[in-house]
N, CA, C and O atoms as a printed pandas DataFrame, in Angstrom:
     atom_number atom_name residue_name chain_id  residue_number  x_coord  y_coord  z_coord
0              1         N          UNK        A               1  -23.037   72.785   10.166
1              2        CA          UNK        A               1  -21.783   73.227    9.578
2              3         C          UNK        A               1  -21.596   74.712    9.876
3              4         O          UNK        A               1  -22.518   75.519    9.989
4              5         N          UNK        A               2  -20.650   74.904    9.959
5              6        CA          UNK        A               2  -19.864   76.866   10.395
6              7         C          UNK        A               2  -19.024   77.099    9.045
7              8         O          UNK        A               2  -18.129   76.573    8.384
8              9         N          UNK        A               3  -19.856   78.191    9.051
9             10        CA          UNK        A               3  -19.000   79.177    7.804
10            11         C          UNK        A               3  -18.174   80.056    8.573
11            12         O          UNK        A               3  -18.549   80.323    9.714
12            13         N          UNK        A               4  -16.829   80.680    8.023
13            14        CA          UNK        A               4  -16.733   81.790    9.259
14            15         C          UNK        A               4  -16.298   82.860    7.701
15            16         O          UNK        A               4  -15.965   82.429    6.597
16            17         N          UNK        A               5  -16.435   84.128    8.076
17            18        CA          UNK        A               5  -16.309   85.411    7.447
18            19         C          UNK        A               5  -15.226   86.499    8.035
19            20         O          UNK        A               5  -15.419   86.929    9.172
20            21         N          UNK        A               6  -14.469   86.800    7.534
21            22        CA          UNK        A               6  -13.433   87.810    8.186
22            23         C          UNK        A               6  -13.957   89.180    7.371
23            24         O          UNK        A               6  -13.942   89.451    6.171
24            25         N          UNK        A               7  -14.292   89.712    8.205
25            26        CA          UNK        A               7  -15.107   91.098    7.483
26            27         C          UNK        A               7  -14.159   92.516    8.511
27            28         O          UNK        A               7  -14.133   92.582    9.740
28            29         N          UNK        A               8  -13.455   93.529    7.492
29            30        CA          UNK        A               8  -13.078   94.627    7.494
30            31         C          UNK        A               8  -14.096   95.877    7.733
31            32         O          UNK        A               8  -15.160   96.120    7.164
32            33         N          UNK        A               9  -13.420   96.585    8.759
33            34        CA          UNK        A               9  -14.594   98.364    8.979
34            35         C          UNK        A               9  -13.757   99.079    9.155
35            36         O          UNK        A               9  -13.046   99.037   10.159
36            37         N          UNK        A              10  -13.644   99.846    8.298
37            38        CA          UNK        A              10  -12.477  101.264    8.473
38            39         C          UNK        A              10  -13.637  102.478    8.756
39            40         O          UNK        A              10  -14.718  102.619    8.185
40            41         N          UNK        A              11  -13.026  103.322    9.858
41            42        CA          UNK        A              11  -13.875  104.390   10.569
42            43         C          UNK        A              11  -12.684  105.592    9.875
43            44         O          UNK        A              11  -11.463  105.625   10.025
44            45         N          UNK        A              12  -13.565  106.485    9.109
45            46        CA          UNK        A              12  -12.503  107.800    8.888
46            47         C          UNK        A              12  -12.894  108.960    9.017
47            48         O          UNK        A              12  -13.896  109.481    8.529
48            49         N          UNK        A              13  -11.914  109.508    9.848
49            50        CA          UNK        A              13  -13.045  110.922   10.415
50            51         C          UNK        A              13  -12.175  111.752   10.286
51            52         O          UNK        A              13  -11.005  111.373   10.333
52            53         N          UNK        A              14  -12.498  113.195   10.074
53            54        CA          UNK        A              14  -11.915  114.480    9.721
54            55         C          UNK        A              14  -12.113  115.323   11.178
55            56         O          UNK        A              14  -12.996  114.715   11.782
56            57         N          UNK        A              15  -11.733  116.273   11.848
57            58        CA          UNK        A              15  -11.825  116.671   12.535
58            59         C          UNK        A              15  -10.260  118.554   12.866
59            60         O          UNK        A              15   -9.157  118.757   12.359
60            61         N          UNK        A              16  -10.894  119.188   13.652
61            62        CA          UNK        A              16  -10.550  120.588   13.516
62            63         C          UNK        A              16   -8.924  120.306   13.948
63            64         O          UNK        A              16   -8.142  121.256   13.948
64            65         N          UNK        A              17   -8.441  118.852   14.339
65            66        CA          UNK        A              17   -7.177  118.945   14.974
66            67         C          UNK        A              17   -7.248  117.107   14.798
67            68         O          UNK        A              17   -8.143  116.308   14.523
68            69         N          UNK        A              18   -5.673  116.999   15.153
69            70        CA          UNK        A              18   -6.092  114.998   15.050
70            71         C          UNK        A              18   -6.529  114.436   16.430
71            72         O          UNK        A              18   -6.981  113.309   16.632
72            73         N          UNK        A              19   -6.312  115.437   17.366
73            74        CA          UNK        A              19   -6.525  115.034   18.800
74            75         C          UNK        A              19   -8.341  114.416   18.136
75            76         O          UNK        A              19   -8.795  113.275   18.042
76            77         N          UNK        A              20   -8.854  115.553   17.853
77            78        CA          UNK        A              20  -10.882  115.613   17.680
78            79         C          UNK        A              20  -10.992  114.449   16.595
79            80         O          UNK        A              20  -12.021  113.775   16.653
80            81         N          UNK        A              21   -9.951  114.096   15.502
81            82        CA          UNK        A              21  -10.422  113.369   14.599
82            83         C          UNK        A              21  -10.333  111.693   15.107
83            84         O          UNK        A              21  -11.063  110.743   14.825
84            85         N          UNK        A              22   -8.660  111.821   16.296
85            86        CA          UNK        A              22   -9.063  110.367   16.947
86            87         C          UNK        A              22   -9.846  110.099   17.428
87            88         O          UNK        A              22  -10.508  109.118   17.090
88            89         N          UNK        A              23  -10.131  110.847   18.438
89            90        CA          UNK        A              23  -11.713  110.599   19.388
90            91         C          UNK        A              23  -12.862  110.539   18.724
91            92         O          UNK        A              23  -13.797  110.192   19.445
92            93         N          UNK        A              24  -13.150  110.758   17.565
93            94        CA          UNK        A              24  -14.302  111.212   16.795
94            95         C          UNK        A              24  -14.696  109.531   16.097
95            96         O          UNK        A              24  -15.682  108.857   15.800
96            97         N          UNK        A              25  -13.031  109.435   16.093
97            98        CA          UNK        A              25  -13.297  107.964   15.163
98            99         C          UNK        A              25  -13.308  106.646   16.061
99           100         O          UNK        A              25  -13.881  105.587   15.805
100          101         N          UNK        A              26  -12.472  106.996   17.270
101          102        CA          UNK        A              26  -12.661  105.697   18.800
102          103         C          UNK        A              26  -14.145  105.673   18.706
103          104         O          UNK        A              26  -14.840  104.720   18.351
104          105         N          UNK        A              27  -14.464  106.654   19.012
105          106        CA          UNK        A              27  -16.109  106.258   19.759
106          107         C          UNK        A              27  -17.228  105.938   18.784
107          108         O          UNK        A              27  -18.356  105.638   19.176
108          109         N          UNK        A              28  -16.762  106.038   17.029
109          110        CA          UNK        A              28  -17.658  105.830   15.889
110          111         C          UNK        A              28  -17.624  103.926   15.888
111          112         O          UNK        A              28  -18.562  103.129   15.847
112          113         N          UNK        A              29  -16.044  103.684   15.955
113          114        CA          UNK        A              29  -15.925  102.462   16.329
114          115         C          UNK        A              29  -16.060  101.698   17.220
115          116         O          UNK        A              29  -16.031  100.486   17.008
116          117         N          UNK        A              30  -16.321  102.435   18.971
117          118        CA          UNK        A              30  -17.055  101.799   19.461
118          119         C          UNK        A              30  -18.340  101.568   19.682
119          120         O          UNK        A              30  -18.855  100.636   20.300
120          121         N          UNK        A              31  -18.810  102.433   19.163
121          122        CA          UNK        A              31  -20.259  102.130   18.532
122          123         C          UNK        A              31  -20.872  101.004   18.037
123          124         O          UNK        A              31  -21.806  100.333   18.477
124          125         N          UNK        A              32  -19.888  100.861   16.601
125          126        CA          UNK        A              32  -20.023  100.094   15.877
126          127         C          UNK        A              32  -20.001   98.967   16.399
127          128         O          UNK        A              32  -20.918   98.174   16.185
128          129         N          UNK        A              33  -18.723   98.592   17.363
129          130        CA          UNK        A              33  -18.984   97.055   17.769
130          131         C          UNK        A              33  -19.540   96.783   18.696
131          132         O          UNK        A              33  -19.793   95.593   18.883
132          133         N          UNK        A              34  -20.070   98.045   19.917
133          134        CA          UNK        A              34  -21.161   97.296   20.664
134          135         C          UNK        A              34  -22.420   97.090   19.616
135          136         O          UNK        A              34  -23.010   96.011   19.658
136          137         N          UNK        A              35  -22.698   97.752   19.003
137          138        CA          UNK        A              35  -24.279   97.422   17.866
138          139         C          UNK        A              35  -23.914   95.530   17.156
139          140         O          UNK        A              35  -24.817   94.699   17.061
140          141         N          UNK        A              36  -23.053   95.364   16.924
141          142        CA          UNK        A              36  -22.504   94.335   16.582
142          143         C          UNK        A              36  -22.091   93.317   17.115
143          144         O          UNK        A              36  -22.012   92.265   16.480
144          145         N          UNK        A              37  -21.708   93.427   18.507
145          146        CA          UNK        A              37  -21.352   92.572   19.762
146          147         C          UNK        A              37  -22.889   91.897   20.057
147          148         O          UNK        A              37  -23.191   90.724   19.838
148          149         N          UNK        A              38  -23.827   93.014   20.643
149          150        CA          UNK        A              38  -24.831   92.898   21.331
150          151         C          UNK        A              38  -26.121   92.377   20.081
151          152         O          UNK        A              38  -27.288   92.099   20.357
152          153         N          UNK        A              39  -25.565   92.359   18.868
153          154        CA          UNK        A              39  -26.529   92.013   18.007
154          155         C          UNK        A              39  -26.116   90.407   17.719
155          156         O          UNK        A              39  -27.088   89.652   17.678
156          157         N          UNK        A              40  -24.858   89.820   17.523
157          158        CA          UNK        A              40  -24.362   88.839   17.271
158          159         C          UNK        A              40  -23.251   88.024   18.038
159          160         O          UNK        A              40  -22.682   86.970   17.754
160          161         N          UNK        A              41  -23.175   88.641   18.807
161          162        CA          UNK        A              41  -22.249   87.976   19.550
162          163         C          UNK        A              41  -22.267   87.363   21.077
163          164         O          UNK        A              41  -21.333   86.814   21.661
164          165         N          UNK        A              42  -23.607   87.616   21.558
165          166        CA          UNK        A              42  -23.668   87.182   22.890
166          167         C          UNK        A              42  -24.461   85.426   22.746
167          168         O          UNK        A              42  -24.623   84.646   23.685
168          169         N          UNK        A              43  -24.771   85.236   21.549
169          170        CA          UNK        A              43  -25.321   84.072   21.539
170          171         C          UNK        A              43  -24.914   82.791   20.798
171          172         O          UNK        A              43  -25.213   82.550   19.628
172          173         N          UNK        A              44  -24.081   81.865   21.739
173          174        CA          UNK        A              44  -23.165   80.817   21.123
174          175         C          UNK        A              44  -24.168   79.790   20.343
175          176         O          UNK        A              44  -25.355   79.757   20.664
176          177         N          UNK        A              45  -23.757   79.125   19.518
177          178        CA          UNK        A              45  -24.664   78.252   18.639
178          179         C          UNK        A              45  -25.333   78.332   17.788
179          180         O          UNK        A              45  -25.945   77.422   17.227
180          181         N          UNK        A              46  -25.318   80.163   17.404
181          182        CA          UNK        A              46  -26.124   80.669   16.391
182          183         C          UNK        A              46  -24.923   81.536   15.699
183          184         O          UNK        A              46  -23.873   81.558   16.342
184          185         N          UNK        A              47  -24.956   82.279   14.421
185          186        CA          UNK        A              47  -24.252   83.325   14.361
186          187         C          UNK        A              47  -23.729   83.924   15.112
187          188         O          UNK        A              47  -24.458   84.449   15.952
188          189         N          UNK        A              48  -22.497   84.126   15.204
189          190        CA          UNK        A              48  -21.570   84.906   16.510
190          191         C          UNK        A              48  -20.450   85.323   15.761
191          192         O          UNK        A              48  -19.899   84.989   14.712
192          193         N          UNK        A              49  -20.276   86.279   16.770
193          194        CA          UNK        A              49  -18.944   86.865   16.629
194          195         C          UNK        A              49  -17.572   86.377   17.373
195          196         O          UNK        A              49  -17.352   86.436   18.583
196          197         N          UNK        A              50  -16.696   85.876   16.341
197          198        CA          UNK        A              50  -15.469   84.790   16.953
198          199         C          UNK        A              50  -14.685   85.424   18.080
199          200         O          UNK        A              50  -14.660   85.184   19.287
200          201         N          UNK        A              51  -13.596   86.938   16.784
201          202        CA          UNK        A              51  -12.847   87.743   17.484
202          203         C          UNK        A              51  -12.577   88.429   16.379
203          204         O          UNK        A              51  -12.870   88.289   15.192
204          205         N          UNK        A              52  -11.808   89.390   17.151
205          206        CA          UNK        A              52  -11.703   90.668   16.846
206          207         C          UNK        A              52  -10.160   91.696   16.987
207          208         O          UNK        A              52   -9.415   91.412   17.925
208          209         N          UNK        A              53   -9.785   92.751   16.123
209          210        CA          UNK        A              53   -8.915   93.012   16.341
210          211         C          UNK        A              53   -8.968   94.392   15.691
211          212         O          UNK        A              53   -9.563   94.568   14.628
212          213         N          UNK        A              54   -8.145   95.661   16.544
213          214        CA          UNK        A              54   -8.489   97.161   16.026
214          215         C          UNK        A              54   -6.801   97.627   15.365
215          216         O          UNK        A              54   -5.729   97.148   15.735
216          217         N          UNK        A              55   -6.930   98.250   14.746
217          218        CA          UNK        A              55   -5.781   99.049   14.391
218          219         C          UNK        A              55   -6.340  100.290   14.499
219          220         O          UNK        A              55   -7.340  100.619   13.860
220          221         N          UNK        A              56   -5.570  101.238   15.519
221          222        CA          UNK        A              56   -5.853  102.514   15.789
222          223         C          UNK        A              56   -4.765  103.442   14.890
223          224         O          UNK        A              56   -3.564  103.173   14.872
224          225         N          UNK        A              57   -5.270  104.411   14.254
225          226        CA          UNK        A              57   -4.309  105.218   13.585
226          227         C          UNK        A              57   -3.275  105.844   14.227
227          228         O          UNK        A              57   -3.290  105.875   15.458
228          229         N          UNK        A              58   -2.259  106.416   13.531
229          230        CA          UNK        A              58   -0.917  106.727   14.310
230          231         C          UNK        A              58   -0.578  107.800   13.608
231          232         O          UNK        A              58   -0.091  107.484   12.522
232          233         N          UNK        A              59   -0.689  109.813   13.934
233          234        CA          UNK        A              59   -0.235  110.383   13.593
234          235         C          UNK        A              59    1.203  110.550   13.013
235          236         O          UNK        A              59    2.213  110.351   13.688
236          237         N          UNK        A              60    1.213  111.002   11.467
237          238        CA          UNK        A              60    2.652  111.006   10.651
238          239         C          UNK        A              60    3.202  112.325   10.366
239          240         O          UNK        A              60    4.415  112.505   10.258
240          241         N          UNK        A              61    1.940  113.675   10.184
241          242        CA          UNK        A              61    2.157  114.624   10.051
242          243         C          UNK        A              61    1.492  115.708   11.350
243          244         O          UNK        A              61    0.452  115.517   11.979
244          245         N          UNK        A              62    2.219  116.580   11.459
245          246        CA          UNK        A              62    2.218  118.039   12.900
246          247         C          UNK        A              62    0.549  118.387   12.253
247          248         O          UNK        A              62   -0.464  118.618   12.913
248          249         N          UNK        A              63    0.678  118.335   11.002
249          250        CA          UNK        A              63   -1.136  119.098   10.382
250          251         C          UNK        A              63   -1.929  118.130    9.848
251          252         O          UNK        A              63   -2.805  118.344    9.010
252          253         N          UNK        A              64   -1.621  116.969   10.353
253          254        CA          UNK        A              64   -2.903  115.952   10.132
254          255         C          UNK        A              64   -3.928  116.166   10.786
255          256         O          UNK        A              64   -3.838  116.444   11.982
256          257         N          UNK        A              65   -5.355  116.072   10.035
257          258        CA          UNK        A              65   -6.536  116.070   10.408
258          259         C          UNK        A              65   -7.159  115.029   10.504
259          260         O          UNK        A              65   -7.839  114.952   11.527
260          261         N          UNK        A              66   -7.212  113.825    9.543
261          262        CA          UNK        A              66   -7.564  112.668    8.952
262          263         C          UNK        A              66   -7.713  111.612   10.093
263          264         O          UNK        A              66   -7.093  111.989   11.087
264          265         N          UNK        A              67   -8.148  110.771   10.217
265          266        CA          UNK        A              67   -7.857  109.844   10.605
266          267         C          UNK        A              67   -8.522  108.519   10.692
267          268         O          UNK        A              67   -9.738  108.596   10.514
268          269         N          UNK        A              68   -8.008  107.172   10.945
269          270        CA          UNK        A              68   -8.458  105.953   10.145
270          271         C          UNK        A              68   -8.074  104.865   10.705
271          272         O          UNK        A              68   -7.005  104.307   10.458
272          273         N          UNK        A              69   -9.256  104.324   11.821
273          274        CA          UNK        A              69   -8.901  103.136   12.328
274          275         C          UNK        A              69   -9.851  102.017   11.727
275          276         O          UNK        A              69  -10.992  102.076   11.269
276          277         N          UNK        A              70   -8.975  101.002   11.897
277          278        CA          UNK        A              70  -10.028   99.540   11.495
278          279         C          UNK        A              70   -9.618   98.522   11.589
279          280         O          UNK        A              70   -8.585   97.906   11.323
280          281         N          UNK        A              71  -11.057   98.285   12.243
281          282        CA          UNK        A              71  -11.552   96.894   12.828
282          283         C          UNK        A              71  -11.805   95.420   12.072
283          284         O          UNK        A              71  -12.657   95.398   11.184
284          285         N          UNK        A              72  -11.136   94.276   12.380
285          286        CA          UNK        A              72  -10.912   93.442   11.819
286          287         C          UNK        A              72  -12.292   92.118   12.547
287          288         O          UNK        A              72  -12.147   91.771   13.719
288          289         N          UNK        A              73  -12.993   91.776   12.065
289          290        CA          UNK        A              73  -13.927   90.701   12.603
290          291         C          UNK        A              73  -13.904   89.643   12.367
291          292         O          UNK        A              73  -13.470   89.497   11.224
292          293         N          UNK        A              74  -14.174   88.618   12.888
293          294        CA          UNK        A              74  -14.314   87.313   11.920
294          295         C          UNK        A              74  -15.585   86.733   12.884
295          296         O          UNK        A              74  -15.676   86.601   14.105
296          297         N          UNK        A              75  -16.595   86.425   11.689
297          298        CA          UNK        A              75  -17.908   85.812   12.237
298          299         C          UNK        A              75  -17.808   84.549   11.783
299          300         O          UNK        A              75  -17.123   84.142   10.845
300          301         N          UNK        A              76  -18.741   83.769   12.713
301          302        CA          UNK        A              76  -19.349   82.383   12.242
302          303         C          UNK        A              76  -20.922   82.200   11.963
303          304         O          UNK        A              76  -21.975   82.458   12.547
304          305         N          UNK        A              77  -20.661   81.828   11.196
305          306        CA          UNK        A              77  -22.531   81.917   10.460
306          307         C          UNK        A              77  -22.504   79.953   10.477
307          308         O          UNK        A              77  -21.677   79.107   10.135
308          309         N          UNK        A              78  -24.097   79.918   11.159
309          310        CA          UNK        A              78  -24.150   78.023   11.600
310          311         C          UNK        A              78  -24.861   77.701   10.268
311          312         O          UNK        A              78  -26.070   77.906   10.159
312          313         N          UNK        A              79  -24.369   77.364    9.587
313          314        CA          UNK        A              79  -25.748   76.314    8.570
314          315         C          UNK        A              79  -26.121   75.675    8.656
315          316         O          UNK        A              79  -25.382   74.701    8.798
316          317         N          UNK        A              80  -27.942   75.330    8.687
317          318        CA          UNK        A              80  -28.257   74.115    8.651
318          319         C          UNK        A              80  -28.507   73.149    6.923
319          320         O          UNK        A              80  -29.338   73.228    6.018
320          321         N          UNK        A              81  -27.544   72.483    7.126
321          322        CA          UNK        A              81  -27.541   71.364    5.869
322          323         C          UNK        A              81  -29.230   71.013    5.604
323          324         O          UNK        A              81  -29.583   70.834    4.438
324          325         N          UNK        A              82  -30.240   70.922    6.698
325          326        CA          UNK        A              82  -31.111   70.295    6.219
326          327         C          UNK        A              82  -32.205   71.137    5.396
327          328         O          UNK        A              82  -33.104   70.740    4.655
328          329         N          UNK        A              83  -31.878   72.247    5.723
329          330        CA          UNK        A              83  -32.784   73.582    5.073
330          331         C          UNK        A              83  -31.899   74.434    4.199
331          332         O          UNK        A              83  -30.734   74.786    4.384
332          333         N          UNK        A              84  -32.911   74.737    2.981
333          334        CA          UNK        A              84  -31.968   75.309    2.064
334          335         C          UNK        A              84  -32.106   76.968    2.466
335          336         O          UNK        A              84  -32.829   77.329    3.394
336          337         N          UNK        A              85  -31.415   77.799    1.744
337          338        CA          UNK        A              85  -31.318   79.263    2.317
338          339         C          UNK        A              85  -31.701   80.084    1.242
339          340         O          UNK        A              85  -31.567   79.439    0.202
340          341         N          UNK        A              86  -31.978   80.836    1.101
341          342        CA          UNK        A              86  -32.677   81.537   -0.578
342          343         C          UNK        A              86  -31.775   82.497   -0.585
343          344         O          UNK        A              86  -31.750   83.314   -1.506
């Protein structure tokens, strides 16, 4: 049996300008999902990673620093019915 999980990651980073705070937060998040790709997702039939989807932030203010993208996942976790799980 497949469970699947839709699991949320918001990356928020501060930085001296928003140019430094986007980049600061792209590459925190791509981090994140190669560690996560390469941990769960290259192997079908076991826990994997389904798909995926980013929302990149979108400057609103000339003196924004802030910034806040996030990544949307949805995993499948396999259960086996015949073994219980603690």
């Amino acid at each position: 049996t497949d469970q699947q999980y839709d699991v949320m990651i918001f990356v928020t980073t501060r930085g001296t300008n928003y140019e430094n705070s986007y980049r600061l937060g792209a590459t925190i998040l791509g981090e994140v999902f190669d560690e996560l790709y390469t941990k769960t997702g290259l192997e079908h039939g076991v826990d994997s990673l389904l798909t995926y989807d980013v929302k990149f932030d979108t400057k609103v203010d000339d003196d924004e620093t802030v910034c806040i993208h996030v990544m949307t996942l949805t995993y499948m976790k396999k259960i086996r019915m015949f073994l219980r799980e603690a």
